[in-house]
Amino acid sequence: MSNSKAIKKAVLPVAGLGTRFLPASKAIPKEMLPIVDTPLVEFAVREAVEAGIEEIIFITSHTKRPIEDHFKRNQELETQLLSSDKKDYLDRINLKEYEGVKFSFIRQRDQKGLGDAVLQASHLINPDEYFAILLADDLFDGTPGITSQLLSAFESHQRSIIAINEVTDEETKKYGVIDGEIISENLTMIKEIVEKPQSNPPSNLAVTGRYLLKGSILESLKTIKPGFGNEIQLTDAISMLLKEDEVFGLKYKAEKFDCGSREGFIKANIHFARKQKIII
Ligand code: UTP
């Protein structure tokens, strides 16, 4: 990858209310709920680090303190593990892969939507710089990870790229939906993007929670008005980006679990428990 456009920063918005997981998410951020024994958010962080990301910028809220604690050292626990016969667990709380990775935490004051969450990182990203966004709710099992897949496509095109997948007609209501020109088997040049179309979706290609975007999108986010659900929508800012630049959609190769829903969360737990041979 050319150094001038290497993507090294990722924004992880984790400030949402997690209403669908109440009461579990009342005192514990839903991103800290475990898939087997690993908090959901850790999967997205590992995926980003595997792809070469060196700075993880969490957008949190005042109720999400455990996420901050999780990515900081816990000296007391480490000392206890060291002085007991549980040293093996040290590697599970201090992942070697995270050495050299910077974690920053910015609080979103009011939950005004995903677009507003991403906007909170605007002082850390230059308009010409490309950066990644990962929504931890969307959990993928794929090799290489889906962020690595997006970065490979970025190397060839040096333009914004978002992960897309085919969904049923009924499901288009729940997602951002794109329309565009098919460039190759997996790549589409996006012409149109609509947030949660309640009728006449432009296609069956839905946006999933992984994006590589040009930093200038943050300028657009400053100007847009609340859209669907009265929230500041990232989709509306991508729609503005389309007017000035090419944006691609990549059909990824991975199994997806929508862990923002109870069904997806349970399925992910069963999938990874089987994979780790904890259940048959
Ligand atoms: P969702 O739309 O899934 O909302 O957000 P949510 O609050 O997490 O969950 P429900 O719908 O209440 O159950 C998509 C992503 O955007 C983040 C969320 O944390 C999630 O990663 N988000 C959403 C924010 O960070 N801030 C917001 O204001 C809204």
mmCIF file of N, CA, C and O in Angstrom, residues 71-161:
data_model
loop_
_atom_site.group_PDB
_atom_site.id
_atom_site.type_symbol
_atom_site.label_atom_id
_atom_site.label_comp_id
_atom_site.label_asym_id
_atom_site.label_seq_id
_atom_site.Cartn_x
_atom_site.Cartn_y
_atom_site.Cartn_z
ATOM 1 N N PHE A 71 -10.059 -1.665 27.623
ATOM 2 C CA PHE A 71 -8.896 -1.470 26.752
ATOM 3 C C PHE A 71 -7.738 -0.769 27.474
ATOM 4 O O PHE A 71 -6.782 -0.335 26.844
ATOM 5 N N LYS A 72 -7.848 -0.657 28.802
ATOM 6 C CA LYS A 72 -6.729 -0.136 29.589
ATOM 7 C C LYS A 72 -6.131 -1.268 30.408
ATOM 8 O O LYS A 72 -6.795 -2.270 30.665
ATOM 9 N N ARG A 73 -4.875 -1.117 30.845
ATOM 10 C CA ARG A 73 -4.248 -2.136 31.682
ATOM 11 C C ARG A 73 -4.943 -2.188 33.036
ATOM 12 O O ARG A 73 -5.418 -1.181 33.534
ATOM 13 N N ASN A 74 -5.010 -3.369 33.624
ATOM 14 C CA ASN A 74 -5.564 -3.538 34.967
ATOM 15 C C ASN A 74 -4.451 -4.157 35.823
ATOM 16 O O ASN A 74 -4.295 -5.370 35.887
ATOM 17 N N GLN A 75 -3.647 -3.268 36.437
ATOM 18 C CA GLN A 75 -2.436 -3.719 37.154
ATOM 19 C C GLN A 75 -2.779 -4.674 38.295
ATOM 20 O O GLN A 75 -2.073 -5.662 38.513
ATOM 21 N N GLU A 76 -3.869 -4.380 38.995
ATOM 22 C CA GLU A 76 -4.227 -5.203 40.155
ATOM 23 C C GLU A 76 -4.512 -6.651 39.719
ATOM 24 O O GLU A 76 -3.996 -7.603 40.300
ATOM 25 N N LEU A 77 -5.300 -6.784 38.656
ATOM 26 C CA LEU A 77 -5.624 -8.115 38.137
ATOM 27 C C LEU A 77 -4.367 -8.810 37.628
ATOM 28 O O LEU A 77 -4.141 -9.994 37.879
ATOM 29 N N GLU A 78 -3.521 -8.049 36.927
ATOM 30 C CA GLU A 78 -2.287 -8.641 36.389
ATOM 31 C C GLU A 78 -1.404 -9.174 37.517
ATOM 32 O O GLU A 78 -0.867 -10.279 37.415
ATOM 33 N N THR A 79 -1.272 -8.396 38.596
ATOM 34 C CA THR A 79 -0.448 -8.819 39.731
ATOM 35 C C THR A 79 -1.014 -10.101 40.332
ATOM 36 O O THR A 79 -0.277 -11.039 40.644
ATOM 37 N N GLN A 80 -2.322 -10.149 40.465
ATOM 38 C CA GLN A 80 -2.956 -11.336 41.055
ATOM 39 C C GLN A 80 -2.756 -12.571 40.167
ATOM 40 O O GLN A 80 -2.457 -13.656 40.658
ATOM 41 N N LEU A 81 -2.903 -12.381 38.857
ATOM 42 C CA LEU A 81 -2.722 -13.519 37.946
ATOM 43 C C LEU A 81 -1.272 -14.007 37.972
ATOM 44 O O LEU A 81 -1.003 -15.209 37.953
ATOM 45 N N LEU A 82 -0.339 -13.036 38.057
ATOM 46 C CA LEU A 82 1.088 -13.384 38.066
ATOM 47 C C LEU A 82 1.469 -14.180 39.307
ATOM 48 O O LEU A 82 2.288 -15.088 39.247
ATOM 49 N N SER A 83 0.859 -13.810 40.442
ATOM 50 C CA SER A 83 1.246 -14.462 41.693
ATOM 51 C C SER A 83 0.449 -15.745 41.942
ATOM 52 O O SER A 83 0.608 -16.403 42.953
ATOM 53 N N SER A 84 -0.418 -16.102 41.012
ATOM 54 C CA SER A 84 -1.173 -17.349 41.166
ATOM 55 C C SER A 84 -0.763 -18.293 40.038
ATOM 56 O O SER A 84 0.147 -17.999 39.273
ATOM 57 N N ASP A 85 -1.423 -19.411 39.922
ATOM 58 C CA ASP A 85 -1.069 -20.310 38.808
ATOM 59 C C ASP A 85 -1.945 -20.015 37.587
ATOM 60 O O ASP A 85 -2.293 -20.894 36.829
ATOM 61 N N LYS A 86 -2.325 -18.751 37.438
ATOM 62 C CA LYS A 86 -3.222 -18.391 36.327
ATOM 63 C C LYS A 86 -2.539 -17.449 35.332
ATOM 64 O O LYS A 86 -3.193 -16.600 34.716
ATOM 65 N N LYS A 87 -1.230 -17.620 35.198
ATOM 66 C CA LYS A 87 -0.458 -16.710 34.320
ATOM 67 C C LYS A 87 -0.944 -16.752 32.870
ATOM 68 O O LYS A 87 -0.864 -15.769 32.155
ATOM 69 N N ASP A 88 -1.444 -17.917 32.453
ATOM 70 C CA ASP A 88 -1.889 -18.055 31.052
ATOM 71 C C ASP A 88 -2.964 -17.035 30.695
ATOM 72 O O ASP A 88 -3.079 -16.627 29.534
ATOM 73 N N TYR A 89 -3.728 -16.650 31.691
ATOM 74 C CA TYR A 89 -4.811 -15.703 31.423
ATOM 75 C C TYR A 89 -4.301 -14.299 31.092
ATOM 76 O O TYR A 89 -5.027 -13.498 30.523
ATOM 77 N N LEU A 90 -3.044 -14.026 31.454
ATOM 78 C CA LEU A 90 -2.489 -12.693 31.169
ATOM 79 C C LEU A 90 -2.535 -12.388 29.682
ATOM 80 O O LEU A 90 -2.851 -11.271 29.274
ATOM 81 N N ASP A 91 -2.218 -13.403 28.866
ATOM 82 C CA ASP A 91 -2.227 -13.195 27.411
ATOM 83 C C ASP A 91 -3.631 -12.900 26.886
ATOM 84 O O ASP A 91 -3.798 -12.366 25.799
ATOM 85 N N ARG A 92 -4.623 -13.312 27.670
ATOM 86 C CA ARG A 92 -6.004 -13.082 27.214
ATOM 87 C C ARG A 92 -6.492 -11.684 27.547
ATOM 88 O O ARG A 92 -7.450 -11.198 26.953
ATOM 89 N N ILE A 93 -5.849 -11.043 28.531
ATOM 90 C CA ILE A 93 -6.291 -9.666 28.838
ATOM 91 C C ILE A 93 -5.368 -8.614 28.223
ATOM 92 O O ILE A 93 -5.762 -7.474 28.034
ATOM 93 N N ASN A 94 -4.121 -8.998 27.917
ATOM 94 C CA ASN A 94 -3.203 -8.061 27.253
ATOM 95 C C ASN A 94 -2.775 -8.670 25.926
ATOM 96 O O ASN A 94 -1.775 -9.361 25.847
ATOM 97 N N LEU A 95 -3.560 -8.431 24.896
ATOM 98 C CA LEU A 95 -3.251 -9.063 23.610
ATOM 99 C C LEU A 95 -1.974 -8.460 23.012
ATOM 100 O O LEU A 95 -1.837 -7.235 22.950
ATOM 101 N N LYS A 96 -1.071 -9.349 22.602
ATOM 102 C CA LYS A 96 0.201 -8.884 22.005
ATOM 103 C C LYS A 96 -0.066 -7.997 20.794
ATOM 104 O O LYS A 96 0.638 -7.033 20.533
ATOM 105 N N GLU A 97 -1.132 -8.352 20.057
ATOM 106 C CA GLU A 97 -1.451 -7.602 18.834
ATOM 107 C C GLU A 97 -1.701 -6.113 19.115
ATOM 108 O O GLU A 97 -1.586 -5.285 18.231
ATOM 109 N N TYR A 98 -2.079 -5.788 20.349
ATOM 110 C CA TYR A 98 -2.420 -4.387 20.650
ATOM 111 C C TYR A 98 -1.199 -3.534 20.979
ATOM 112 O O TYR A 98 -1.335 -2.328 21.158
ATOM 113 N N GLU A 99 -0.013 -4.164 21.071
ATOM 114 C CA GLU A 99 1.185 -3.374 21.373
ATOM 115 C C GLU A 99 1.381 -2.350 20.266
ATOM 116 O O GLU A 99 1.352 -2.676 19.086
ATOM 117 N N GLY A 100 1.540 -1.098 20.653
ATOM 118 C CA GLY A 100 1.744 -0.036 19.666
ATOM 119 C C GLY A 100 0.441 0.551 19.134
ATOM 120 O O GLY A 100 0.459 1.494 18.361
ATOM 121 N N VAL A 101 -0.697 -0.010 19.545
ATOM 122 C CA VAL A 101 -1.986 0.542 19.088
ATOM 123 C C VAL A 101 -2.450 1.595 20.093
ATOM 124 O O VAL A 101 -2.385 1.392 21.302
ATOM 125 N N LYS A 102 -2.873 2.754 19.558
ATOM 126 C CA LYS A 102 -3.340 3.830 20.434
ATOM 127 C C LYS A 102 -4.864 3.758 20.560
ATOM 128 O O LYS A 102 -5.556 3.642 19.544
ATOM 129 N N PHE A 103 -5.365 3.801 21.756
ATOM 130 C CA PHE A 103 -6.813 3.813 21.987
ATOM 131 C C PHE A 103 -7.218 5.195 22.497
ATOM 132 O O PHE A 103 -6.668 5.672 23.482
ATOM 133 N N SER A 104 -8.140 5.858 21.826
ATOM 134 C CA SER A 104 -8.659 7.124 22.354
ATOM 135 C C SER A 104 -10.162 7.008 22.542
ATOM 136 O O SER A 104 -10.826 6.218 21.858
ATOM 137 N N PHE A 105 -10.662 7.796 23.461
ATOM 138 C CA PHE A 105 -12.088 7.741 23.821
ATOM 139 C C PHE A 105 -12.655 9.149 23.781
ATOM 140 O O PHE A 105 -12.141 10.045 24.433
ATOM 141 N N ILE A 106 -13.706 9.327 22.997
ATOM 142 C CA ILE A 106 -14.369 10.631 22.915
ATOM 143 C C ILE A 106 -15.823 10.406 23.273
ATOM 144 O O ILE A 106 -16.426 9.433 22.794
ATOM 145 N N ARG A 107 -16.362 11.264 24.075
ATOM 146 C CA ARG A 107 -17.764 11.054 24.473
ATOM 147 C C ARG A 107 -18.721 11.840 23.578
ATOM 148 O O ARG A 107 -18.487 13.011 23.304
ATOM 149 N N GLN A 108 -19.756 11.140 23.137
ATOM 150 C CA GLN A 108 -20.842 11.800 22.401
ATOM 151 C C GLN A 108 -21.851 12.235 23.459
ATOM 152 O O GLN A 108 -22.329 11.407 24.236
ATOM 153 N N ARG A 109 -22.129 13.507 23.503
ATOM 154 C CA ARG A 109 -22.964 14.020 24.596
ATOM 155 C C ARG A 109 -24.408 13.541 24.503
ATOM 156 O O ARG A 109 -24.983 13.040 25.456
ATOM 157 N N ASP A 110 -25.010 13.714 23.318
ATOM 158 C CA ASP A 110 -26.402 13.271 23.133
ATOM 159 C C ASP A 110 -26.430 12.258 21.998
ATOM 160 O O ASP A 110 -25.715 12.423 21.007
ATOM 161 N N GLN A 111 -27.276 11.269 22.121
ATOM 162 C CA GLN A 111 -27.343 10.212 21.107
ATOM 163 C C GLN A 111 -28.182 10.708 19.930
ATOM 164 O O GLN A 111 -29.356 10.390 19.792
ATOM 165 N N LYS A 112 -27.535 11.504 19.070
ATOM 166 C CA LYS A 112 -28.256 12.118 17.947
ATOM 167 C C LYS A 112 -28.111 11.317 16.673
ATOM 168 O O LYS A 112 -28.448 11.784 15.596
ATOM 169 N N GLY A 113 -27.516 10.133 16.766
ATOM 170 C CA GLY A 113 -27.408 9.294 15.577
ATOM 171 C C GLY A 113 -25.966 8.956 15.230
ATOM 172 O O GLY A 113 -25.023 9.577 15.727
ATOM 173 N N LEU A 114 -25.826 7.951 14.342
ATOM 174 C CA LEU A 114 -24.497 7.466 13.952
ATOM 175 C C LEU A 114 -23.641 8.583 13.334
ATOM 176 O O LEU A 114 -22.451 8.702 13.616
ATOM 177 N N GLY A 115 -24.268 9.401 12.482
ATOM 178 C CA GLY A 115 -23.525 10.486 11.834
ATOM 179 C C GLY A 115 -22.954 11.439 12.871
ATOM 180 O O GLY A 115 -21.791 11.858 12.791
ATOM 181 N N ASP A 116 -23.749 11.763 13.867
ATOM 182 C CA ASP A 116 -23.292 12.666 14.929
ATOM 183 C C ASP A 116 -22.169 12.013 15.735
ATOM 184 O O ASP A 116 -21.222 12.688 16.151
ATOM 185 N N ALA A 117 -22.267 10.699 15.933
ATOM 186 C CA ALA A 117 -21.213 9.978 16.671
ATOM 187 C C ALA A 117 -19.890 10.094 15.913
ATOM 188 O O ALA A 117 -18.861 10.457 16.492
ATOM 189 N N VAL A 118 -19.909 9.827 14.619
ATOM 190 C CA VAL A 118 -18.681 9.883 13.808
ATOM 191 C C VAL A 118 -18.119 11.307 13.801
ATOM 192 O O VAL A 118 -16.903 11.511 13.879
ATOM 193 N N LEU A 119 -19.015 12.282 13.767
ATOM 194 C CA LEU A 119 -18.603 13.693 13.746
ATOM 195 C C LEU A 119 -17.729 14.056 14.948
ATOM 196 O O LEU A 119 -16.880 14.941 14.859
ATOM 197 N N GLN A 120 -17.909 13.364 16.054
ATOM 198 C CA GLN A 120 -17.135 13.682 17.265
ATOM 199 C C GLN A 120 -15.625 13.471 17.062
ATOM 200 O O GLN A 120 -14.811 13.967 17.828
ATOM 201 N N ALA A 121 -15.264 12.720 16.021
ATOM 202 C CA ALA A 121 -13.830 12.450 15.770
ATOM 203 C C ALA A 121 -13.241 13.454 14.781
ATOM 204 O O ALA A 121 -12.087 13.314 14.365
ATOM 205 N N SER A 122 -13.999 14.495 14.427
ATOM 206 C CA SER A 122 -13.567 15.357 13.312
ATOM 207 C C SER A 122 -12.224 16.043 13.585
ATOM 208 O O SER A 122 -11.471 16.276 12.656
ATOM 209 N N HIS A 123 -11.899 16.330 14.844
ATOM 210 C CA HIS A 123 -10.627 17.019 15.119
ATOM 211 C C HIS A 123 -9.423 16.069 15.006
ATOM 212 O O HIS A 123 -8.279 16.515 15.063
ATOM 213 N N LEU A 124 -9.681 14.789 14.843
ATOM 214 C CA LEU A 124 -8.576 13.822 14.777
ATOM 215 C C LEU A 124 -8.314 13.335 13.355
ATOM 216 O O LEU A 124 -7.389 12.559 13.122
ATOM 217 N N ILE A 125 -9.142 13.762 12.404
ATOM 218 C CA ILE A 125 -9.020 13.242 11.033
ATOM 219 C C ILE A 125 -8.964 14.399 10.037
ATOM 220 O O ILE A 125 -9.808 15.304 10.081
ATOM 221 N N ASN A 126 -7.965 14.367 9.153
ATOM 222 C CA ASN A 126 -7.818 15.427 8.139
ATOM 223 C C ASN A 126 -8.786 15.178 6.985
ATOM 224 O O ASN A 126 -9.086 14.025 6.672
ATOM 225 N N PRO A 127 -9.220 16.255 6.307
ATOM 226 C CA PRO A 127 -10.171 16.079 5.198
ATOM 227 C C PRO A 127 -9.652 15.182 4.076
ATOM 228 O O PRO A 127 -10.440 14.487 3.429
ATOM 229 N N ASP A 128 -8.317 15.155 3.859
ATOM 230 C CA ASP A 128 -7.771 14.345 2.759
ATOM 231 C C ASP A 128 -7.434 12.921 3.182
ATOM 232 O O ASP A 128 -7.010 12.106 2.353
ATOM 233 N N GLU A 129 -7.576 12.659 4.461
ATOM 234 C CA GLU A 129 -7.151 11.366 5.000
ATOM 235 C C GLU A 129 -8.316 10.372 4.947
ATOM 236 O O GLU A 129 -9.444 10.733 5.282
ATOM 237 N N TYR A 130 -8.046 9.151 4.554
ATOM 238 C CA TYR A 130 -9.090 8.120 4.592
ATOM 239 C C TYR A 130 -9.040 7.423 5.953
ATOM 240 O O TYR A 130 -7.964 7.247 6.531
ATOM 241 N N PHE A 131 -10.192 7.062 6.467
ATOM 242 C CA PHE A 131 -10.241 6.394 7.776
ATOM 243 C C PHE A 131 -11.314 5.313 7.749
ATOM 244 O O PHE A 131 -12.187 5.314 6.874
ATOM 245 N N ALA A 132 -11.218 4.395 8.699
ATOM 246 C CA ALA A 132 -12.189 3.295 8.766
ATOM 247 C C ALA A 132 -13.246 3.588 9.820
ATOM 248 O O ALA A 132 -12.976 4.283 10.802
ATOM 249 N N ILE A 133 -14.442 3.077 9.599
ATOM 250 C CA ILE A 133 -15.481 3.082 10.639
ATOM 251 C C ILE A 133 -15.932 1.633 10.794
ATOM 252 O O ILE A 133 -16.215 0.954 9.798
ATOM 253 N N LEU A 134 -15.969 1.173 12.020
ATOM 254 C CA LEU A 134 -16.458 -0.190 12.291
ATOM 255 C C LEU A 134 -17.589 -0.107 13.306
ATOM 256 O O LEU A 134 -17.415 0.491 14.376
ATOM 257 N N LEU A 135 -18.726 -0.678 12.972
ATOM 258 C CA LEU A 135 -19.823 -0.789 13.931
ATOM 259 C C LEU A 135 -19.721 -2.173 14.561
ATOM 260 O O LEU A 135 -19.901 -3.193 13.883
ATOM 261 N N ALA A 136 -19.408 -2.174 15.844
ATOM 262 C CA ALA A 136 -19.124 -3.453 16.519
ATOM 263 C C ALA A 136 -20.328 -4.391 16.523
ATOM 264 O O ALA A 136 -20.167 -5.611 16.607
ATOM 265 N N ASP A 137 -21.519 -3.840 16.405
ATOM 266 C CA ASP A 137 -22.743 -4.663 16.363
ATOM 267 C C ASP A 137 -22.698 -5.696 15.248
ATOM 268 O O ASP A 137 -23.271 -6.768 15.362
ATOM 269 N N ASP A 138 -22.096 -5.307 14.138
ATOM 270 C CA ASP A 138 -21.978 -6.232 13.020
ATOM 271 C C ASP A 138 -20.714 -7.046 13.231
ATOM 272 O O ASP A 138 -19.594 -6.520 13.162
ATOM 273 N N LEU A 139 -20.913 -8.312 13.497
ATOM 274 C CA LEU A 139 -19.792 -9.214 13.782
ATOM 275 C C LEU A 139 -19.621 -10.133 12.578
ATOM 276 O O LEU A 139 -20.606 -10.696 12.085
ATOM 277 N N PHE A 140 -18.378 -10.256 12.108
ATOM 278 C CA PHE A 140 -18.125 -11.063 10.913
ATOM 279 C C PHE A 140 -17.137 -12.171 11.236
ATOM 280 O O PHE A 140 -16.182 -11.953 11.986
ATOM 281 N N ASP A 141 -17.358 -13.310 10.651
ATOM 282 C CA ASP A 141 -16.368 -14.376 10.719
ATOM 283 C C ASP A 141 -15.878 -14.597 9.293
ATOM 284 O O ASP A 141 -16.599 -15.168 8.466
ATOM 285 N N GLY A 142 -14.695 -14.115 9.020
ATOM 286 C CA GLY A 142 -14.131 -14.257 7.673
ATOM 287 C C GLY A 142 -12.624 -14.172 7.733
ATOM 288 O O GLY A 142 -12.068 -13.569 8.650
ATOM 289 N N THR A 143 -11.972 -14.797 6.774
ATOM 290 C CA THR A 143 -10.512 -14.745 6.703
ATOM 291 C C THR A 143 -10.103 -14.361 5.286
ATOM 292 O O THR A 143 -10.489 -15.072 4.360
ATOM 293 N N PRO A 144 -9.387 -13.254 5.078
ATOM 294 C CA PRO A 144 -9.032 -12.291 6.106
ATOM 295 C C PRO A 144 -10.260 -11.560 6.602
ATOM 296 O O PRO A 144 -11.348 -11.691 6.039
ATOM 297 N N GLY A 145 -10.098 -10.767 7.640
ATOM 298 C CA GLY A 145 -11.224 -10.010 8.188
ATOM 299 C C GLY A 145 -11.768 -9.029 7.164
ATOM 300 O O GLY A 145 -11.095 -8.672 6.197
ATOM 301 N N ILE A 146 -12.985 -8.618 7.373
ATOM 302 C CA ILE A 146 -13.662 -7.785 6.376
ATOM 303 C C ILE A 146 -12.992 -6.415 6.217
ATOM 304 O O ILE A 146 -12.934 -5.878 5.120
ATOM 305 N N THR A 147 -12.394 -5.878 7.284
ATOM 306 C CA THR A 147 -11.678 -4.599 7.141
ATOM 307 C C THR A 147 -10.446 -4.805 6.256
ATOM 308 O O THR A 147 -10.139 -3.963 5.405
ATOM 309 N N SER A 148 -9.771 -5.940 6.389
ATOM 310 C CA SER A 148 -8.632 -6.245 5.500
ATOM 311 C C SER A 148 -9.118 -6.369 4.054
ATOM 312 O O SER A 148 -8.445 -5.917 3.121
ATOM 313 N N GLN A 149 -10.295 -6.977 3.869
ATOM 314 C CA GLN A 149 -10.841 -7.123 2.511
ATOM 315 C C GLN A 149 -11.108 -5.738 1.902
ATOM 316 O O GLN A 149 -10.805 -5.481 0.739
ATOM 317 N N LEU A 150 -11.671 -4.838 2.712
ATOM 318 C CA LEU A 150 -11.948 -3.480 2.218
ATOM 319 C C LEU A 150 -10.635 -2.763 1.884
ATOM 320 O O LEU A 150 -10.537 -2.064 0.873
ATOM 321 N N LEU A 151 -9.626 -2.956 2.742
ATOM 322 C CA LEU A 151 -8.346 -2.286 2.511
ATOM 323 C C LEU A 151 -7.670 -2.786 1.237
ATOM 324 O O LEU A 151 -7.037 -2.008 0.533
ATOM 325 N N SER A 152 -7.837 -4.068 0.927
ATOM 326 C CA SER A 152 -7.262 -4.588 -0.330
ATOM 327 C C SER A 152 -7.911 -3.897 -1.518
ATOM 328 O O SER A 152 -7.233 -3.508 -2.473
ATOM 329 N N ALA A 153 -9.227 -3.733 -1.457
ATOM 330 C CA ALA A 153 -9.929 -3.048 -2.553
ATOM 331 C C ALA A 153 -9.517 -1.580 -2.609
ATOM 332 O O ALA A 153 -9.376 -0.996 -3.687
ATOM 333 N N PHE A 154 -9.285 -0.995 -1.447
ATOM 334 C CA PHE A 154 -8.872 0.417 -1.390
ATOM 335 C C PHE A 154 -7.516 0.608 -2.062
ATOM 336 O O PHE A 154 -7.283 1.596 -2.751
ATOM 337 N N GLU A 155 -6.618 -0.366 -1.879
ATOM 338 C CA GLU A 155 -5.284 -0.275 -2.489
ATOM 339 C C GLU A 155 -5.393 -0.082 -3.994
ATOM 340 O O GLU A 155 -4.640 0.671 -4.583
ATOM 341 N N SER A 156 -6.367 -0.765 -4.618
ATOM 342 C CA SER A 156 -6.510 -0.659 -6.071
ATOM 343 C C SER A 156 -7.208 0.632 -6.483
ATOM 344 O O SER A 156 -6.913 1.183 -7.534
ATOM 345 N N HIS A 157 -8.169 1.096 -5.683
ATOM 346 C CA HIS A 157 -9.022 2.197 -6.155
ATOM 347 C C HIS A 157 -8.770 3.538 -5.474
ATOM 348 O O HIS A 157 -9.115 4.583 -6.040
ATOM 349 N N GLN A 158 -8.208 3.512 -4.264
ATOM 350 C CA GLN A 158 -7.897 4.763 -3.533
ATOM 351 C C GLN A 158 -9.115 5.686 -3.441
ATOM 352 O O GLN A 158 -9.029 6.891 -3.646
ATOM 353 N N ARG A 159 -10.252 5.073 -3.198
ATOM 354 C CA ARG A 159 -11.502 5.831 -3.030
ATOM 355 C C ARG A 159 -12.268 5.249 -1.843
ATOM 356 O O ARG A 159 -11.985 4.132 -1.404
ATOM 357 N N SER A 160 -13.283 5.973 -1.374
ATOM 358 C CA SER A 160 -14.102 5.465 -0.275
ATOM 359 C C SER A 160 -14.765 4.153 -0.692
ATOM 360 O O SER A 160 -15.238 4.018 -1.826
ATOM 361 N N ILE A 161 -14.810 3.219 0.243
ATOM 362 C CA ILE A 161 -15.412 1.898 -0.035
ATOM 363 C C ILE A 161 -16.231 1.472 1.170
ATOM 364 O O ILE A 161 -15.763 1.589 2.309
#
